[in-house]
mmCIF file of C-alpha atoms and ligand atoms in Angstrom:
data_model
loop_
_atom_site.group_PDB
_atom_site.id
_atom_site.type_symbol
_atom_site.label_atom_id
_atom_site.label_comp_id
_atom_site.label_asym_id
_atom_site.label_seq_id
_atom_site.Cartn_x
_atom_site.Cartn_y
_atom_site.Cartn_z
ATOM 1 C CA UNK A 1 0.108 -0.082 0.077
ATOM 2 C CA UNK A 2 1.313 3.324 -0.945
ATOM 3 C CA UNK A 3 2.610 5.523 2.048
ATOM 4 C CA UNK A 4 1.904 2.376 4.543
ATOM 5 C CA UNK A 5 4.996 1.848 6.838
ATOM 6 C CA UNK A 6 6.690 -1.500 7.544
ATOM 7 C CA UNK A 7 9.618 -1.688 9.984
ATOM 8 C CA UNK A 8 10.599 -4.380 12.844
ATOM 9 C CA UNK A 9 10.002 -2.528 15.713
ATOM 10 C CA UNK A 10 12.837 -2.443 18.415
ATOM 11 C CA UNK A 11 15.689 -3.382 16.258
ATOM 12 C CA UNK A 12 18.779 -1.666 17.441
ATOM 13 C CA UNK A 13 20.822 -0.194 15.093
ATOM 14 C CA UNK A 14 24.732 -1.448 15.225
ATOM 15 C CA UNK A 15 27.518 0.577 16.267
ATOM 16 C CA UNK A 16 29.763 1.163 13.140
ATOM 17 C CA UNK A 17 28.233 4.530 12.013
ATOM 18 C CA UNK A 18 30.874 7.169 12.973
ATOM 19 C CA UNK A 19 30.120 10.418 15.092
ATOM 20 C CA UNK A 20 29.704 10.078 18.802
ATOM 21 C CA UNK A 21 28.399 12.876 20.757
ATOM 22 C CA UNK A 22 30.061 13.339 24.487
ATOM 23 C CA UNK A 23 26.927 12.067 25.938
ATOM 24 C CA UNK A 24 25.287 9.334 24.509
ATOM 25 C CA UNK A 25 26.758 7.252 21.584
ATOM 26 C CA UNK A 26 25.449 7.053 18.114
ATOM 27 C CA UNK A 27 23.864 3.832 18.746
ATOM 28 C CA UNK A 28 22.217 5.150 22.053
ATOM 29 C CA UNK A 29 21.005 8.556 20.314
ATOM 30 C CA UNK A 30 19.490 6.316 17.353
ATOM 31 C CA UNK A 31 17.717 4.108 20.112
ATOM 32 C CA UNK A 32 16.340 6.806 22.155
ATOM 33 C CA UNK A 33 15.227 8.791 19.412
ATOM 34 C CA UNK A 34 13.454 6.013 17.495
ATOM 35 C CA UNK A 35 10.008 6.644 19.215
ATOM 36 C CA UNK A 36 10.315 10.092 18.040
ATOM 37 C CA UNK A 37 10.948 8.843 14.357
ATOM 38 C CA UNK A 38 8.101 6.512 14.460
ATOM 39 C CA UNK A 39 5.651 9.059 16.058
ATOM 40 C CA UNK A 40 6.920 11.647 13.419
ATOM 41 C CA UNK A 41 6.966 9.049 10.396
ATOM 42 C CA UNK A 42 3.182 8.577 11.045
ATOM 43 C CA UNK A 43 2.384 12.428 11.566
ATOM 44 C CA UNK A 44 4.018 12.431 8.232
ATOM 45 C CA UNK A 45 2.329 10.055 6.351
ATOM 46 C CA UNK A 46 -0.937 11.740 7.656
ATOM 47 C CA UNK A 47 -0.296 14.983 6.335
ATOM 48 C CA UNK A 48 1.874 14.362 3.318
ATOM 49 C CA UNK A 49 -0.689 14.320 0.526
ATOM 50 C CA UNK A 50 -0.230 11.879 -2.711
ATOM 51 C CA UNK A 51 0.566 14.060 -5.926
ATOM 52 C CA UNK A 52 1.223 13.364 -9.198
ATOM 53 C CA UNK A 53 4.557 15.104 -11.229
ATOM 54 C CA UNK A 54 3.178 14.430 -14.331
ATOM 55 C CA UNK A 55 0.066 16.801 -13.605
ATOM 56 C CA UNK A 56 2.284 19.430 -13.375
ATOM 57 C CA UNK A 57 4.131 19.475 -16.915
ATOM 58 C CA UNK A 58 2.589 21.284 -19.911
ATOM 59 C CA UNK A 59 3.323 18.315 -22.034
ATOM 60 C CA UNK A 60 1.376 19.659 -25.089
ATOM 61 C CA UNK A 61 4.104 22.858 -25.127
ATOM 62 C CA UNK A 62 6.778 20.317 -26.098
ATOM 63 C CA UNK A 63 8.297 18.800 -29.106
ATOM 64 C CA UNK A 64 10.982 17.171 -30.655
ATOM 65 C CA UNK A 65 15.061 18.095 -30.580
ATOM 66 C CA UNK A 66 17.387 18.026 -33.202
ATOM 67 C CA UNK A 67 18.316 14.473 -33.299
ATOM 68 C CA UNK A 68 14.525 13.288 -33.836
ATOM 69 C CA UNK A 69 14.213 16.107 -36.581
ATOM 70 C CA UNK A 70 13.128 18.653 -34.419
ATOM 71 C CA UNK A 71 14.515 22.076 -33.755
ATOM 72 C CA UNK A 72 17.422 22.484 -31.693
ATOM 73 C CA UNK A 73 17.255 24.507 -28.506
ATOM 74 C CA UNK A 74 18.179 28.303 -28.891
ATOM 75 C CA UNK A 75 17.788 30.952 -26.568
ATOM 76 C CA UNK A 76 15.071 32.767 -27.874
ATOM 77 C CA UNK A 77 13.005 30.044 -27.308
ATOM 78 C CA UNK A 78 12.986 30.625 -23.659
ATOM 79 C CA UNK A 79 10.462 32.406 -22.113
ATOM 80 C CA UNK A 80 12.021 33.095 -18.744
ATOM 81 C CA UNK A 81 14.395 35.649 -17.358
ATOM 82 C CA UNK A 82 17.669 35.412 -16.990
ATOM 83 C CA UNK A 83 17.595 35.316 -13.340
ATOM 84 C CA UNK A 84 14.857 32.622 -13.364
ATOM 85 C CA UNK A 85 16.723 30.534 -15.547
ATOM 86 C CA UNK A 86 19.825 30.619 -13.298
ATOM 87 C CA UNK A 87 17.701 29.787 -10.223
ATOM 88 C CA UNK A 88 15.259 26.785 -11.548
ATOM 89 C CA UNK A 89 18.568 25.569 -12.727
ATOM 90 C CA UNK A 90 20.198 25.535 -9.548
ATOM 91 C CA UNK A 91 16.947 24.020 -7.918
ATOM 92 C CA UNK A 92 17.015 21.332 -10.369
ATOM 93 C CA UNK A 93 20.743 20.622 -9.944
ATOM 94 C CA UNK A 94 20.383 20.828 -6.248
ATOM 95 C CA UNK A 95 17.414 18.582 -6.711
ATOM 96 C CA UNK A 96 19.533 16.074 -9.080
ATOM 97 C CA UNK A 97 22.108 15.137 -6.556
ATOM 98 C CA UNK A 98 19.832 12.831 -4.553
ATOM 99 C CA UNK A 99 21.922 9.647 -4.577
ATOM 100 C CA UNK A 100 24.497 11.425 -2.518
ATOM 101 C CA UNK A 101 21.799 13.061 -0.277
ATOM 102 C CA UNK A 102 20.624 9.659 0.084
ATOM 103 C CA UNK A 103 23.958 8.063 1.258
ATOM 104 C CA UNK A 104 24.400 10.573 3.808
ATOM 105 C CA UNK A 105 21.121 10.138 5.562
ATOM 106 C CA UNK A 106 21.764 6.172 4.738
ATOM 107 C CA UNK A 107 24.704 6.599 6.760
ATOM 108 C CA UNK A 108 23.550 9.061 9.901
ATOM 109 C CA UNK A 109 20.218 7.669 9.963
ATOM 110 C CA UNK A 110 20.674 3.220 9.083
ATOM 111 C CA UNK A 111 18.479 0.980 7.687
ATOM 112 C CA UNK A 112 16.614 -0.395 10.782
ATOM 113 C CA UNK A 113 13.364 0.359 12.162
ATOM 114 C CA UNK A 114 11.589 3.864 11.685
ATOM 115 C CA UNK A 115 14.508 5.351 10.732
ATOM 116 C CA UNK A 116 15.210 3.153 7.592
ATOM 117 C CA UNK A 117 11.813 3.415 6.736
ATOM 118 C CA UNK A 118 12.098 7.488 6.912
ATOM 119 C CA UNK A 119 15.148 7.646 4.497
ATOM 120 C CA UNK A 120 13.753 5.328 2.170
ATOM 121 C CA UNK A 121 10.375 7.403 2.014
ATOM 122 C CA UNK A 122 12.137 10.976 2.052
ATOM 123 C CA UNK A 123 14.039 9.474 -0.917
ATOM 124 C CA UNK A 124 11.018 8.499 -3.046
ATOM 125 C CA UNK A 125 9.462 11.755 -2.106
ATOM 126 C CA UNK A 126 12.885 13.739 -3.056
ATOM 127 C CA UNK A 127 12.866 11.919 -6.460
ATOM 128 C CA UNK A 128 9.875 13.698 -7.895
ATOM 129 C CA UNK A 129 11.264 16.957 -7.356
ATOM 130 C CA UNK A 130 14.184 16.889 -10.007
ATOM 131 C CA UNK A 131 11.742 14.797 -12.435
ATOM 132 C CA UNK A 132 9.322 17.083 -12.718
ATOM 133 C CA UNK A 133 11.466 20.244 -12.542
ATOM 134 C CA UNK A 134 13.271 18.957 -15.457
ATOM 135 C CA UNK A 135 10.123 17.741 -17.278
ATOM 136 C CA UNK A 136 8.966 21.128 -17.042
ATOM 137 C CA UNK A 137 12.234 22.854 -18.359
ATOM 138 C CA UNK A 138 12.465 20.642 -21.487
ATOM 139 C CA UNK A 139 9.151 21.105 -22.600
ATOM 140 C CA UNK A 140 9.047 24.350 -22.629
ATOM 141 C CA UNK A 141 12.654 25.280 -23.704
ATOM 142 C CA UNK A 142 13.267 26.909 -20.448
ATOM 143 C CA UNK A 143 17.037 26.564 -20.101
ATOM 144 C CA UNK A 144 19.697 25.168 -22.328
ATOM 145 C CA UNK A 145 19.165 21.038 -22.404
ATOM 146 C CA UNK A 146 22.826 20.660 -23.402
ATOM 147 C CA UNK A 147 24.196 22.632 -20.759
ATOM 148 C CA UNK A 148 21.871 21.506 -18.534
ATOM 149 C CA UNK A 149 22.930 17.954 -18.916
ATOM 150 C CA UNK A 150 26.744 18.698 -18.674
ATOM 151 C CA UNK A 151 26.422 20.614 -15.233
ATOM 152 C CA UNK A 152 24.100 17.688 -14.106
ATOM 153 C CA UNK A 153 26.984 15.229 -15.336
ATOM 154 C CA UNK A 154 29.603 17.495 -13.144
ATOM 155 C CA UNK A 155 27.405 17.866 -9.990
ATOM 156 C CA UNK A 156 26.895 14.482 -9.687
ATOM 157 C CA UNK A 157 30.238 13.596 -10.265
ATOM 158 C CA UNK A 158 31.229 15.711 -7.736
ATOM 159 C CA UNK A 159 28.765 14.344 -5.240
ATOM 160 C CA UNK A 160 27.866 15.879 -1.812
ATOM 161 C CA UNK A 161 29.900 14.591 1.243
ATOM 162 C CA UNK A 162 29.093 15.838 4.816
ATOM 163 C CA UNK A 163 32.235 14.186 5.705
ATOM 164 C CA UNK A 164 30.944 11.690 8.220
ATOM 165 C CA UNK A 165 29.098 14.169 9.857
ATOM 166 C CA UNK A 166 27.620 13.133 13.476
ATOM 167 C CA UNK A 167 24.030 12.493 13.676
ATOM 168 C CA UNK A 168 22.727 15.651 15.411
ATOM 169 C CA UNK A 169 24.518 17.744 12.872
ATOM 170 C CA UNK A 170 23.072 15.741 10.193
ATOM 171 C CA UNK A 171 19.666 16.405 12.283
ATOM 172 C CA UNK A 172 19.999 20.252 12.468
ATOM 173 C CA UNK A 173 21.659 20.488 9.053
ATOM 174 C CA UNK A 174 18.772 18.699 7.113
ATOM 175 C CA UNK A 175 16.240 21.141 9.138
ATOM 176 C CA UNK A 176 17.646 24.153 7.999
ATOM 177 C CA UNK A 177 18.541 23.232 4.622
ATOM 178 C CA UNK A 178 14.810 21.919 4.012
ATOM 179 C CA UNK A 179 13.603 25.046 5.237
ATOM 180 C CA UNK A 180 15.881 27.088 2.797
ATOM 181 C CA UNK A 181 14.766 24.787 -0.019
ATOM 182 C CA UNK A 182 11.461 25.232 0.752
ATOM 183 C CA UNK A 183 12.023 29.127 0.455
ATOM 184 C CA UNK A 184 14.160 29.061 -2.422
ATOM 185 C CA UNK A 185 11.608 26.769 -4.694
ATOM 186 C CA UNK A 186 8.719 29.108 -3.226
ATOM 187 C CA UNK A 187 10.542 32.248 -4.632
ATOM 188 C CA UNK A 188 11.776 30.742 -7.370
ATOM 189 C CA UNK A 189 8.389 30.201 -8.502
ATOM 190 C CA UNK A 190 7.289 33.786 -8.165
ATOM 191 C CA UNK A 191 10.181 34.931 -10.152
ATOM 192 C CA UNK A 192 9.287 32.790 -13.203
ATOM 193 C CA UNK A 193 6.319 34.743 -14.230
ATOM 194 C CA UNK A 194 4.528 31.505 -15.370
ATOM 195 C CA UNK A 195 1.512 30.161 -13.280
ATOM 196 C CA UNK A 196 2.476 26.441 -14.266
ATOM 197 C CA UNK A 197 5.840 26.975 -13.057
ATOM 198 C CA UNK A 198 4.242 28.862 -9.975
ATOM 199 C CA UNK A 199 2.068 25.931 -9.139
ATOM 200 C CA UNK A 200 4.747 23.192 -9.751
ATOM 201 C CA UNK A 201 7.282 25.003 -7.625
ATOM 202 C CA UNK A 202 4.814 25.572 -4.864
ATOM 203 C CA UNK A 203 3.670 22.102 -4.937
ATOM 204 C CA UNK A 204 7.453 20.990 -4.590
ATOM 205 C CA UNK A 205 7.984 23.464 -1.719
ATOM 206 C CA UNK A 206 5.016 21.870 0.368
ATOM 207 C CA UNK A 207 7.063 18.654 0.252
ATOM 208 C CA UNK A 208 9.873 20.238 1.532
ATOM 209 C CA UNK A 209 8.008 22.127 4.087
ATOM 210 C CA UNK A 210 7.119 18.512 5.514
ATOM 211 C CA UNK A 211 10.395 17.626 5.676
ATOM 212 C CA UNK A 212 11.669 20.392 7.235
ATOM 213 C CA UNK A 213 8.813 19.802 10.112
ATOM 214 C CA UNK A 214 9.801 16.039 10.416
ATOM 215 C CA UNK A 215 13.897 16.830 10.989
ATOM 216 C CA UNK A 216 12.842 19.881 13.198
ATOM 217 C CA UNK A 217 10.859 17.885 15.552
ATOM 218 C CA UNK A 218 13.491 15.463 15.655
ATOM 219 C CA UNK A 219 16.238 18.164 16.948
ATOM 220 C CA UNK A 220 13.317 19.422 19.404
ATOM 221 C CA UNK A 221 13.312 15.737 20.886
ATOM 222 C CA UNK A 222 17.164 15.842 20.863
ATOM 223 C CA UNK A 223 17.427 19.223 22.595
ATOM 224 C CA UNK A 224 15.669 17.541 25.733
ATOM 225 C CA UNK A 225 17.335 14.288 25.352
ATOM 226 C CA UNK A 226 20.714 15.558 24.633
ATOM 227 C CA UNK A 227 20.796 19.417 24.916
ATOM 228 C CA UNK A 228 24.394 20.227 25.181
ATOM 229 C CA UNK A 229 25.508 18.056 22.522
ATOM 230 C CA UNK A 230 22.657 19.447 20.321
ATOM 231 C CA UNK A 231 22.980 23.149 21.327
ATOM 232 C CA UNK A 232 26.465 22.189 19.804
ATOM 233 C CA UNK A 233 25.330 20.745 16.441
ATOM 234 C CA UNK A 234 22.503 23.753 16.309
ATOM 235 C CA UNK A 235 25.281 26.107 16.223
ATOM 236 C CA UNK A 236 28.096 24.329 14.390
ATOM 237 C CA UNK A 237 25.409 23.910 11.579
ATOM 238 C CA UNK A 238 24.378 27.630 11.895
ATOM 239 C CA UNK A 239 27.704 28.787 11.650
ATOM 240 C CA UNK A 240 28.843 26.541 8.673
ATOM 241 C CA UNK A 241 26.188 26.628 6.910
ATOM 242 C CA UNK A 242 26.388 25.811 3.012
ATOM 243 C CA UNK A 243 23.533 25.099 0.497
ATOM 244 C CA UNK A 244 23.471 21.477 -0.588
ATOM 245 C CA UNK A 245 23.799 23.205 -4.447
ATOM 246 C CA UNK A 246 27.429 24.651 -3.582
ATOM 247 C CA UNK A 247 29.103 22.401 -5.535
ATOM 248 C CA UNK A 248 27.091 23.046 -8.775
ATOM 249 C CA UNK A 249 29.607 24.659 -11.440
ATOM 250 C CA UNK A 250 29.519 28.915 -11.257
ATOM 251 C CA UNK A 251 27.444 28.406 -8.003
ATOM 252 C CA UNK A 252 29.080 31.547 -6.436
ATOM 253 C CA UNK A 253 28.419 33.447 -9.407
ATOM 254 C CA UNK A 254 24.717 32.051 -9.650
ATOM 255 C CA UNK A 255 24.105 32.208 -5.821
ATOM 256 C CA UNK A 256 24.855 35.985 -6.297
ATOM 257 C CA UNK A 257 22.622 36.803 -9.022
ATOM 258 C CA UNK A 258 19.589 34.904 -7.141
ATOM 259 C CA UNK A 259 20.242 36.568 -4.056
ATOM 260 C CA UNK A 260 20.034 40.099 -6.035
ATOM 261 C CA UNK A 261 16.826 39.205 -7.275
ATOM 262 C CA UNK A 262 15.801 38.413 -3.689
ATOM 263 C CA UNK A 263 15.084 34.599 -4.535
ATOM 264 C CA UNK A 264 17.392 33.989 -1.714
ATOM 265 C CA UNK A 265 19.881 36.037 0.132
ATOM 266 C CA UNK A 266 21.341 36.743 3.555
ATOM 267 C CA UNK A 267 18.184 38.766 4.726
ATOM 268 C CA UNK A 268 16.075 35.888 4.077
ATOM 269 C CA UNK A 269 18.616 33.368 5.046
ATOM 270 C CA UNK A 270 18.843 34.722 8.427
ATOM 271 C CA UNK A 271 15.063 36.176 8.917
ATOM 272 C CA UNK A 272 12.963 32.954 7.020
ATOM 273 C CA UNK A 273 15.312 30.116 7.737
ATOM 274 C CA UNK A 274 17.306 30.528 10.718
ATOM 275 C CA UNK A 275 15.616 32.565 12.997
ATOM 276 C CA UNK A 276 12.075 30.727 12.466
ATOM 277 C CA UNK A 277 13.996 27.424 13.907
ATOM 278 C CA UNK A 278 15.725 29.165 16.734
ATOM 279 C CA UNK A 279 12.849 30.315 18.005
ATOM 280 C CA UNK A 280 10.795 27.256 17.565
ATOM 281 C CA UNK A 281 13.477 25.085 19.340
ATOM 282 C CA UNK A 282 13.414 27.798 22.562
ATOM 283 C CA UNK A 283 17.228 28.203 21.989
ATOM 284 C CA UNK A 284 17.281 31.503 24.221
ATOM 285 C CA UNK A 285 14.964 29.749 26.598
ATOM 286 C CA UNK A 286 16.660 26.429 27.513
ATOM 287 C CA UNK A 287 17.794 26.233 31.068
ATOM 288 C CA UNK A 288 20.264 23.933 32.256
ATOM 289 C CA UNK A 289 23.171 23.828 30.083
ATOM 290 C CA UNK A 290 26.332 22.816 31.013
ATOM 291 C CA UNK A 291 29.248 24.966 30.194
ATOM 292 C CA UNK A 292 29.807 23.644 26.751
ATOM 293 C CA UNK A 293 26.331 23.921 25.810
ATOM 294 C CA UNK A 294 26.381 27.230 26.996
ATOM 295 C CA UNK A 295 29.374 27.935 25.391
ATOM 296 C CA UNK A 296 27.755 27.057 21.961
ATOM 297 C CA UNK A 297 24.724 28.683 22.601
ATOM 298 C CA UNK A 298 27.128 32.072 23.418
ATOM 299 C CA UNK A 299 28.661 31.083 19.965
ATOM 300 C CA UNK A 300 25.087 30.810 18.101
ATOM 301 C CA UNK A 301 24.219 34.326 19.133
ATOM 302 C CA UNK A 302 27.323 36.055 18.371
ATOM 303 C CA UNK A 303 27.096 34.263 14.962
ATOM 304 C CA UNK A 304 23.299 35.882 14.648
ATOM 305 C CA UNK A 305 24.320 38.912 15.449
ATOM 306 C CA UNK A 306 27.126 38.609 12.350
ATOM 307 C CA UNK A 307 24.773 37.289 10.136
ATOM 308 C CA UNK A 308 21.873 39.736 10.501
ATOM 309 C CA UNK A 309 24.596 42.604 10.516
ATOM 310 C CA UNK A 310 25.875 41.021 6.963
ATOM 311 C CA UNK A 311 22.197 40.519 5.596
ATOM 312 C CA UNK A 312 21.590 44.443 6.716
ATOM 313 C CA UNK A 313 24.798 45.495 4.645
ATOM 314 C CA UNK A 314 23.718 43.152 1.911
ATOM 315 C CA UNK A 315 20.333 44.755 1.610
ATOM 316 C CA UNK A 316 21.595 48.152 1.833
ATOM 317 C CA UNK A 317 24.205 47.724 -1.259
ATOM 318 C CA UNK A 318 21.760 45.810 -3.349
ATOM 319 C CA UNK A 319 19.557 49.210 -2.743
ATOM 320 C CA UNK A 320 22.427 51.435 -3.459
ATOM 321 C CA UNK A 321 23.315 49.409 -6.635
ATOM 322 C CA UNK A 322 19.556 49.358 -7.962
ATOM 323 C CA UNK A 323 19.124 53.115 -7.527
ATOM 324 C CA UNK A 324 22.922 54.113 -9.147
ATOM 325 C CA UNK A 325 21.232 51.732 -12.168
ATOM 326 C CA UNK A 326 17.687 53.319 -12.244
ATOM 327 C CA UNK A 327 19.813 56.958 -12.376
ATOM 328 C CA UNK A 328 21.889 55.569 -15.075
ATOM 329 C CA UNK A 329 19.149 54.256 -16.932
ATOM 330 C CA UNK A 330 16.974 57.296 -16.477
ATOM 331 C CA UNK A 331 19.867 59.515 -17.673
ATOM 332 C CA UNK A 332 19.929 57.757 -21.002
ATOM 333 C CA UNK A 333 16.423 58.372 -21.597
HETATM 334 FE FE1 LIG B 1 13.483 18.557 -2.709
HETATM 335 FE FE1 LIG B 2 13.109 18.012 0.974
#
């Protein structure tokens, strides 16, 4: 039955996985958090709606390319703005790297019980994202299919590697990352100015939101179980946060373009991704942290302040640049 869960209760994961915290080791953590995973798998399955990616693609817009005696791709065929093209491409290439992400969560969460069930369920849901965005882009000739394929090959050959990140760090990272991806898909949809793309990307964003809630709840439970180690994990992941798509060819340049367009910038990262989770977890109301936990919390406070300042500077500089551009354009008229 689609969506039904099946795992054997009580199977204890082996201790081969790396990454222990100072308190519980990874095996203990996996065991202690298992009921939380079970509960959240049930909650997720009840909340998630089955949706059909093919329904979101305007197939009748499609036609053959050169090899099948059709028309090769040219830039004029794309109705998307340059920044919409870039954002869609980055989002798609990020989704394309799913095999690497699967490897990472499989390593961290294991294949046993509810953890293993979640890894597969999450992977299956994520799989839709690349399919339908690619279908949309090819059918509408939104981006250069050859460039896209070359970039996909490059991206996947580099792969995503978290260097055996410990369990709590993985949970913190994916909470931020799922929320970041949600925001990024939703805002990309808006800049396409195409209702079909917008509907598709909003649908994908809903999936990312449910994934975020799953991981967020896991971190919440971990904060109760191992507050100091979880606090450390959250701080490390905020300080070192990098989008999973950072390995995409030309990512830095593309990220600047995306930030300038307000699709994903430092202000959004601070206000709509980091802070909502920090608040939800009640980080600054937590009581009973030990010295190490308190140190991590203070580091986080400093990092958030620095991020906020950086975001303010970025927005000011962007506004100044826009004003100068507008003044130059007015002078030319
Ligand atoms: Fe996704
Ligand atoms: Fe997701």
